[in-house]
Amino acid sequence: NAGVTQTPKFQVLKTGQSMTLQCAQDMNHNSMYWYRQDPGMGLRLIYYSASEGTTDKGEVHNGYNVSRLNKREFSLRLESAAPSQTSVYFCASSEGRVQHFGDGTRLSIL
Amino acid sequence: QKEVEQNSGPLSVPEGAIASLNCTYSDRGSQSFFWYRQYSGKSPELIMSIYSNGDKEDGRFTAQLNKASQYVSLLIRDSQPSDSATYLCAVTLGAQKLVFGQGTRLTINP
């Protein structure tokens, strides 16, 4: 019962470095999402993918890119990391209305 | 006005009492409403969903929805220390996207 798996769990980067966060789900869901969570701000949508081959921007997409590699995998890339991107990143998947979350990636940009 | 608003708390409730959490939303077209529980350092976990006006009960939890007032609430009866967590209200925006409130931190005092 893996559900939604995110790697890595923790990462420290220097400003300007690039990084790809990985997400995979084994529930055969069509839709996948990337969120970031900052203290006192709830979860904010970065990008989502309604189905394999499609991606759409969310509320806070600037500085990020995504790839829906196949139905299982949805990756988030930071091309040039900035301290403002220090956050906890959650991936989620859904089939229908309910979203299921991974355990998160804690990312620090120095 | 934020799309989904919650009182960030902290809300402190004695063990055994009823905890009442509130959420308002701005989009009258929203159709689906969710309450997620998030323990410190963990991912959000769905505890209640509600789609039509009225009350929905599941064990010690009751969700209440009033679309006319654009208001959704969560009641936790017989509160336990294990209920201490941050509770996130989420509302659908369009067919796929969820918008989260900033969360209410709840502490149950033994």
PDB file of C-alpha atoms in Angstrom:
ATOM      1  CA  ASN A   1       0.000   0.000   0.000  1.00  0.00           C
ATOM      2  CA  ALA A   2       2.544   2.614  -1.077  1.00  0.00           C
ATOM      3  CA  GLY A   3      -0.030   5.177  -2.334  1.00  0.00           C
ATOM      4  CA  VAL A   4       1.880   8.357  -3.259  1.00  0.00           C
ATOM      5  CA  THR A   5       5.667   8.192  -2.899  1.00  0.00           C
ATOM      6  CA  GLN A   6       7.891  11.270  -2.919  1.00  0.00           C
ATOM      7  CA  THR A   7      11.666  11.403  -3.150  1.00  0.00           C
ATOM      8  CA  PRO A   8      13.783  12.748  -1.624  1.00  0.00           C
ATOM      9  CA  LYS A   9      12.318  13.382   1.844  1.00  0.00           C
ATOM     10  CA  PHE A  10      14.847  16.106   2.678  1.00  0.00           C
ATOM     11  CA  GLN A  11      17.173  18.232   0.557  1.00  0.00           C
ATOM     12  CA  VAL A  12      19.414  21.249   1.077  1.00  0.00           C
ATOM     13  CA  LEU A  13      20.426  23.276  -1.966  1.00  0.00           C
ATOM     14  CA  LYS A  14      22.494  26.341  -2.602  1.00  0.00           C
ATOM     15  CA  THR A  15      20.983  29.317  -4.397  1.00  0.00           C
ATOM     16  CA  GLY A  16      21.144  28.788  -8.157  1.00  0.00           C
ATOM     17  CA  GLN A  17      21.333  24.989  -8.051  1.00  0.00           C
ATOM     18  CA  SER A  18      18.772  22.887  -9.884  1.00  0.00           C
ATOM     19  CA  MET A  19      16.744  20.039  -8.462  1.00  0.00           C
ATOM     20  CA  THR A  20      13.996  17.628  -9.505  1.00  0.00           C
ATOM     21  CA  LEU A  21      11.481  16.335  -6.974  1.00  0.00           C
ATOM     22  CA  GLN A  22      10.022  12.965  -7.870  1.00  0.00           C
ATOM     23  CA  CYS A  23       6.488  11.710  -7.259  1.00  0.00           C
ATOM     24  CA  ALA A  24       4.943   8.362  -8.142  1.00  0.00           C
ATOM     25  CA  GLN A  25       1.520   6.890  -7.388  1.00  0.00           C
ATOM     26  CA  ASP A  26       0.369   3.298  -7.614  1.00  0.00           C
ATOM     27  CA  MET A  27      -3.401   3.903  -7.433  1.00  0.00           C
ATOM     28  CA  ASN A  28      -3.902   4.277 -11.203  1.00  0.00           C
ATOM     29  CA  HIS A  29      -5.162   7.835 -10.692  1.00  0.00           C
ATOM     30  CA  ASN A  30      -5.478  10.169 -13.658  1.00  0.00           C
ATOM     31  CA  SER A  31      -4.857  13.456 -11.840  1.00  0.00           C
ATOM     32  CA  MET A  32      -1.717  14.516 -10.015  1.00  0.00           C
ATOM     33  CA  TYR A  33      -0.753  17.728  -8.203  1.00  0.00           C
ATOM     34  CA  TRP A  34       2.185  19.572  -6.696  1.00  0.00           C
ATOM     35  CA  TYR A  35       1.690  21.897  -3.700  1.00  0.00           C
ATOM     36  CA  ARG A  36       3.950  23.871  -1.467  1.00  0.00           C
ATOM     37  CA  GLN A  37       3.229  24.549   2.202  1.00  0.00           C
ATOM     38  CA  ASP A  38       4.721  27.480   4.061  1.00  0.00           C
ATOM     39  CA  PRO A  39       4.096  28.318   7.742  1.00  0.00           C
ATOM     40  CA  GLY A  40       0.645  29.829   8.271  1.00  0.00           C
ATOM     41  CA  MET A  41      -0.306  29.647   4.580  1.00  0.00           C
ATOM     42  CA  GLY A  42      -1.945  26.273   4.072  1.00  0.00           C
ATOM     43  CA  LEU A  43      -1.183  24.447   0.818  1.00  0.00           C
ATOM     44  CA  ARG A  44      -0.810  26.357  -2.430  1.00  0.00           C
ATOM     45  CA  LEU A  45      -1.061  24.710  -5.837  1.00  0.00           C
ATOM     46  CA  ILE A  46       2.053  24.915  -8.021  1.00  0.00           C
ATOM     47  CA  TYR A  47       1.037  22.735 -11.007  1.00  0.00           C
ATOM     48  CA  TYR A  48      -1.401  19.979 -11.721  1.00  0.00           C
ATOM     49  CA  SER A  49      -1.926  17.352 -14.376  1.00  0.00           C
ATOM     50  CA  ALA A  50      -5.467  16.252 -15.126  1.00  0.00           C
ATOM     51  CA  SER A  51      -4.270  13.291 -17.189  1.00  0.00           C
ATOM     52  CA  GLU A  52      -1.165  11.843 -18.780  1.00  0.00           C
ATOM     53  CA  GLY A  53       0.213  14.327 -21.306  1.00  0.00           C
ATOM     54  CA  THR A  54      -1.414  17.443 -19.851  1.00  0.00           C
ATOM     55  CA  THR A  55      -0.200  19.982 -17.297  1.00  0.00           C
ATOM     56  CA  ASP A  56      -1.621  23.274 -16.042  1.00  0.00           C
ATOM     57  CA  LYS A  57      -0.326  26.107 -13.913  1.00  0.00           C
ATOM     58  CA  GLY A  58      -1.497  26.690 -10.385  1.00  0.00           C
ATOM     59  CA  GLU A  59      -1.436  29.727  -8.146  1.00  0.00           C
ATOM     60  CA  VAL A  60       2.354  29.793  -7.495  1.00  0.00           C
ATOM     61  CA  HIS A  61       3.958  28.301 -10.638  1.00  0.00           C
ATOM     62  CA  ASN A  62       6.709  30.877 -11.232  1.00  0.00           C
ATOM     63  CA  GLY A  63      10.177  29.346 -10.885  1.00  0.00           C
ATOM     64  CA  TYR A  64       8.955  25.766 -11.379  1.00  0.00           C
ATOM     65  CA  ASN A  65       8.462  23.327 -14.228  1.00  0.00           C
ATOM     66  CA  VAL A  66       6.766  19.944 -14.281  1.00  0.00           C
ATOM     67  CA  SER A  67       6.774  16.774 -16.339  1.00  0.00           C
ATOM     68  CA  ARG A  68       4.056  14.133 -16.422  1.00  0.00           C
ATOM     69  CA  LEU A  69       6.335  11.316 -17.445  1.00  0.00           C
ATOM     70  CA  ASN A  70       3.583   8.691 -17.572  1.00  0.00           C
ATOM     71  CA  LYS A  71       0.384   7.951 -15.689  1.00  0.00           C
ATOM     72  CA  ARG A  72       2.299   7.046 -12.503  1.00  0.00           C
ATOM     73  CA  GLU A  73       4.930   9.776 -12.318  1.00  0.00           C
ATOM     74  CA  PHE A  74       4.805  13.560 -12.005  1.00  0.00           C
ATOM     75  CA  SER A  75       8.049  15.439 -11.361  1.00  0.00           C
ATOM     76  CA  LEU A  76       8.673  19.025 -10.232  1.00  0.00           C
ATOM     77  CA  ARG A  77      11.825  20.850 -11.296  1.00  0.00           C
ATOM     78  CA  LEU A  78      13.487  23.925  -9.850  1.00  0.00           C
ATOM     79  CA  GLU A  79      15.838  25.219 -12.549  1.00  0.00           C
ATOM     80  CA  SER A  80      17.596  27.848 -10.420  1.00  0.00           C
ATOM     81  CA  ALA A  81      16.684  27.534  -6.762  1.00  0.00           C
ATOM     82  CA  ALA A  82      16.020  30.669  -4.714  1.00  0.00           C
ATOM     83  CA  PRO A  83      15.714  31.062  -0.919  1.00  0.00           C
ATOM     84  CA  SER A  84      12.009  31.942  -1.404  1.00  0.00           C
ATOM     85  CA  GLN A  85      11.483  28.364  -2.584  1.00  0.00           C
ATOM     86  CA  THR A  86      12.390  26.974   0.832  1.00  0.00           C
ATOM     87  CA  SER A  87       9.242  25.064   1.734  1.00  0.00           C
ATOM     88  CA  VAL A  88       7.634  21.685   2.221  1.00  0.00           C
ATOM     89  CA  TYR A  89       6.474  20.229  -1.095  1.00  0.00           C
ATOM     90  CA  PHE A  90       3.582  17.785  -1.305  1.00  0.00           C
ATOM     91  CA  CYS A  91       2.531  15.685  -4.255  1.00  0.00           C
ATOM     92  CA  ALA A  92      -1.042  14.382  -4.463  1.00  0.00           C
ATOM     93  CA  SER A  93      -3.103  12.238  -6.777  1.00  0.00           C
ATOM     94  CA  SER A  94      -6.838  11.803  -7.301  1.00  0.00           C
ATOM     95  CA  GLU A  95      -9.473   9.901  -9.222  1.00  0.00           C
ATOM     96  CA  GLY A  96     -12.595  11.930  -8.646  1.00  0.00           C
ATOM     97  CA  ARG A  97     -12.890  14.485  -5.881  1.00  0.00           C
ATOM     98  CA  VAL A  98     -10.617  13.171  -3.132  1.00  0.00           C
ATOM     99  CA  GLN A  99      -6.885  13.877  -3.193  1.00  0.00           C
ATOM    100  CA  HIS A 100      -4.336  11.587  -1.546  1.00  0.00           C
ATOM    101  CA  PHE A 101      -1.039  13.078  -0.402  1.00  0.00           C
ATOM    102  CA  GLY A 102       2.519  11.848  -0.249  1.00  0.00           C
ATOM    103  CA  ASP A 103       4.697  12.349   2.825  1.00  0.00           C
ATOM    104  CA  GLY A 104       6.312  15.520   1.496  1.00  0.00           C
ATOM    105  CA  THR A 105       9.784  16.782   0.629  1.00  0.00           C
ATOM    106  CA  ARG A 106      11.386  19.296   2.967  1.00  0.00           C
ATOM    107  CA  LEU A 107      13.532  21.581   0.834  1.00  0.00           C
ATOM    108  CA  SER A 108      15.894  24.267   2.136  1.00  0.00           C
ATOM    109  CA  ILE A 109      17.623  26.748  -0.149  1.00  0.00           C
ATOM    110  CA  LEU A 110      20.629  28.493   1.364  1.00  0.00           C
TER     111      LEU A 110
ATOM    112  CA  GLN B   1     -10.642  38.459   0.159  1.00  0.00           C
ATOM    113  CA  LYS B   2      -8.987  35.048   0.359  1.00  0.00           C
ATOM    114  CA  GLU B   3     -10.780  32.257  -1.458  1.00  0.00           C
ATOM    115  CA  VAL B   4     -10.912  30.075   1.650  1.00  0.00           C
ATOM    116  CA  GLU B   5     -10.586  31.559   5.119  1.00  0.00           C
ATOM    117  CA  GLN B   6     -10.093  29.905   8.467  1.00  0.00           C
ATOM    118  CA  ASN B   7      -9.257  31.234  11.898  1.00  0.00           C
ATOM    119  CA  SER B   8      -5.604  30.231  12.290  1.00  0.00           C
ATOM    120  CA  GLY B   9      -5.990  29.764  16.043  1.00  0.00           C
ATOM    121  CA  PRO B  10      -4.587  28.328  18.129  1.00  0.00           C
ATOM    122  CA  LEU B  11      -7.874  26.929  19.402  1.00  0.00           C
ATOM    123  CA  SER B  12      -7.639  25.324  22.811  1.00  0.00           C
ATOM    124  CA  VAL B  13     -10.364  22.915  23.981  1.00  0.00           C
ATOM    125  CA  PRO B  14     -10.578  20.769  27.147  1.00  0.00           C
ATOM    126  CA  GLU B  15     -10.547  17.007  26.731  1.00  0.00           C
ATOM    127  CA  GLY B  16     -14.065  15.650  26.338  1.00  0.00           C
ATOM    128  CA  ALA B  17     -15.522  18.937  25.072  1.00  0.00           C
ATOM    129  CA  ILE B  18     -16.742  19.787  21.560  1.00  0.00           C
ATOM    130  CA  ALA B  19     -14.257  21.458  19.233  1.00  0.00           C
ATOM    131  CA  SER B  20     -15.802  23.693  16.563  1.00  0.00           C
ATOM    132  CA  LEU B  21     -13.789  24.667  13.487  1.00  0.00           C
ATOM    133  CA  ASN B  22     -15.075  27.112  10.907  1.00  0.00           C
ATOM    134  CA  CYS B  23     -14.346  27.952   7.281  1.00  0.00           C
ATOM    135  CA  THR B  24     -15.775  30.436   4.781  1.00  0.00           C
ATOM    136  CA  TYR B  25     -15.252  30.448   1.029  1.00  0.00           C
ATOM    137  CA  SER B  26     -15.748  33.012  -1.720  1.00  0.00           C
ATOM    138  CA  ASP B  27     -16.639  30.997  -4.862  1.00  0.00           C
ATOM    139  CA  ARG B  28     -20.401  30.343  -4.965  1.00  0.00           C
ATOM    140  CA  GLY B  29     -19.822  27.725  -7.653  1.00  0.00           C
ATOM    141  CA  SER B  30     -17.821  25.444  -5.342  1.00  0.00           C
ATOM    142  CA  GLN B  31     -19.372  22.000  -5.124  1.00  0.00           C
ATOM    143  CA  SER B  32     -17.118  19.907  -2.915  1.00  0.00           C
ATOM    144  CA  PHE B  33     -15.773  20.604   0.556  1.00  0.00           C
ATOM    145  CA  PHE B  34     -13.187  18.751   2.579  1.00  0.00           C
ATOM    146  CA  TRP B  35     -11.586  18.716   5.997  1.00  0.00           C
ATOM    147  CA  TYR B  36      -8.014  17.437   6.255  1.00  0.00           C
ATOM    148  CA  ARG B  37      -6.130  16.794   9.491  1.00  0.00           C
ATOM    149  CA  GLN B  38      -2.390  17.399   9.557  1.00  0.00           C
ATOM    150  CA  TYR B  39      -0.170  16.379  12.433  1.00  0.00           C
ATOM    151  CA  SER B  40       3.059  18.327  12.868  1.00  0.00           C
ATOM    152  CA  GLY B  41       5.621  17.233  10.287  1.00  0.00           C
ATOM    153  CA  LYS B  42       3.171  14.929   8.520  1.00  0.00           C
ATOM    154  CA  SER B  43       1.071  15.049   5.357  1.00  0.00           C
ATOM    155  CA  PRO B  44      -2.615  16.059   5.238  1.00  0.00           C
ATOM    156  CA  GLU B  45      -5.071  13.230   5.865  1.00  0.00           C
ATOM    157  CA  LEU B  46      -8.695  13.423   4.708  1.00  0.00           C
ATOM    158  CA  ILE B  47     -11.169  13.089   7.574  1.00  0.00           C
ATOM    159  CA  MET B  48     -14.443  14.419   6.128  1.00  0.00           C
ATOM    160  CA  SER B  49     -15.962  15.356   2.795  1.00  0.00           C
ATOM    161  CA  ILE B  50     -19.341  16.999   2.237  1.00  0.00           C
ATOM    162  CA  TYR B  51     -21.100  17.858  -1.004  1.00  0.00           C
ATOM    163  CA  SER B  52     -24.648  18.968  -0.115  1.00  0.00           C
ATOM    164  CA  ASN B  53     -26.219  21.328   2.397  1.00  0.00           C
ATOM    165  CA  GLY B  54     -26.760  20.021   5.886  1.00  0.00           C
ATOM    166  CA  ASP B  55     -24.864  17.801   8.281  1.00  0.00           C
ATOM    167  CA  LYS B  56     -22.764  14.723   7.676  1.00  0.00           C
ATOM    168  CA  GLU B  57     -21.662  12.606  10.609  1.00  0.00           C
ATOM    169  CA  ASP B  58     -18.831  10.080  10.829  1.00  0.00           C
ATOM    170  CA  GLY B  59     -18.073   8.826  14.323  1.00  0.00           C
ATOM    171  CA  ARG B  60     -17.062  11.769  16.512  1.00  0.00           C
ATOM    172  CA  PHE B  61     -16.840  14.091  13.507  1.00  0.00           C
ATOM    173  CA  THR B  62     -19.674  16.140  11.989  1.00  0.00           C
ATOM    174  CA  ALA B  63     -19.274  18.353   8.936  1.00  0.00           C
ATOM    175  CA  GLN B  64     -21.845  21.081   8.317  1.00  0.00           C
ATOM    176  CA  LEU B  65     -22.359  22.896   5.021  1.00  0.00           C
ATOM    177  CA  ASN B  66     -24.402  26.015   4.297  1.00  0.00           C
ATOM    178  CA  LYS B  67     -23.955  27.023   0.657  1.00  0.00           C
ATOM    179  CA  ALA B  68     -26.180  30.093   0.962  1.00  0.00           C
ATOM    180  CA  SER B  69     -23.881  31.499   3.656  1.00  0.00           C
ATOM    181  CA  GLN B  70     -20.753  30.005   2.002  1.00  0.00           C
ATOM    182  CA  TYR B  71     -19.810  28.399   5.263  1.00  0.00           C
ATOM    183  CA  VAL B  72     -18.533  24.951   6.215  1.00  0.00           C
ATOM    184  CA  SER B  73     -17.706  23.751   9.698  1.00  0.00           C
ATOM    185  CA  LEU B  74     -16.295  20.727  11.485  1.00  0.00           C
ATOM    186  CA  LEU B  75     -17.409  19.608  14.931  1.00  0.00           C
ATOM    187  CA  ILE B  76     -15.350  17.136  16.943  1.00  0.00           C
ATOM    188  CA  ARG B  77     -17.266  15.608  19.845  1.00  0.00           C
ATOM    189  CA  ASP B  78     -15.627  14.108  22.938  1.00  0.00           C
ATOM    190  CA  SER B  79     -12.295  15.684  21.963  1.00  0.00           C
ATOM    191  CA  GLN B  80      -9.203  13.601  22.676  1.00  0.00           C
ATOM    192  CA  PRO B  81      -5.553  14.676  22.998  1.00  0.00           C
ATOM    193  CA  SER B  82      -4.910  12.717  19.783  1.00  0.00           C
ATOM    194  CA  ASP B  83      -7.167  15.241  17.981  1.00  0.00           C
ATOM    195  CA  SER B  84      -4.520  17.928  18.551  1.00  0.00           C
ATOM    196  CA  ALA B  85      -3.424  18.873  15.024  1.00  0.00           C
ATOM    197  CA  THR B  86      -3.889  21.487  12.325  1.00  0.00           C
ATOM    198  CA  TYR B  87      -7.189  21.191  10.463  1.00  0.00           C
ATOM    199  CA  LEU B  88      -7.267  22.327   6.853  1.00  0.00           C
ATOM    200  CA  CYS B  89     -10.460  23.293   5.062  1.00  0.00           C
ATOM    201  CA  ALA B  90     -10.366  22.726   1.281  1.00  0.00           C
ATOM    202  CA  VAL B  91     -12.860  23.732  -1.383  1.00  0.00           C
ATOM    203  CA  THR B  92     -13.003  22.804  -5.064  1.00  0.00           C
ATOM    204  CA  LEU B  93     -12.341  25.506  -7.635  1.00  0.00           C
ATOM    205  CA  GLY B  94     -13.537  24.266 -10.986  1.00  0.00           C
ATOM    206  CA  ALA B  95     -13.522  20.568 -11.778  1.00  0.00           C
ATOM    207  CA  GLN B  96     -10.083  19.605 -10.525  1.00  0.00           C
ATOM    208  CA  LYS B  97      -8.431  22.171  -8.313  1.00  0.00           C
ATOM    209  CA  LEU B  98      -8.587  22.385  -4.544  1.00  0.00           C
ATOM    210  CA  VAL B  99      -8.056  25.627  -2.668  1.00  0.00           C
ATOM    211  CA  PHE B 100      -6.939  25.309   0.941  1.00  0.00           C
ATOM    212  CA  GLY B 101      -7.427  27.597   3.869  1.00  0.00           C
ATOM    213  CA  GLN B 102      -4.437  28.447   6.032  1.00  0.00           C
ATOM    214  CA  GLY B 103      -5.455  25.889   8.652  1.00  0.00           C
ATOM    215  CA  THR B 104      -6.603  26.054  12.276  1.00  0.00           C
ATOM    216  CA  ARG B 105      -4.262  24.724  14.943  1.00  0.00           C
ATOM    217  CA  LEU B 106      -6.264  22.788  17.546  1.00  0.00           C
ATOM    218  CA  THR B 107      -4.935  21.796  20.952  1.00  0.00           C
ATOM    219  CA  ILE B 108      -6.887  19.446  23.236  1.00  0.00           C
ATOM    220  CA  ASN B 109      -5.908  19.919  26.870  1.00  0.00           C
ATOM    221  CA  PRO B 110      -6.043  16.828  29.152  1.00  0.00           C
TER     222      PRO B 110
END
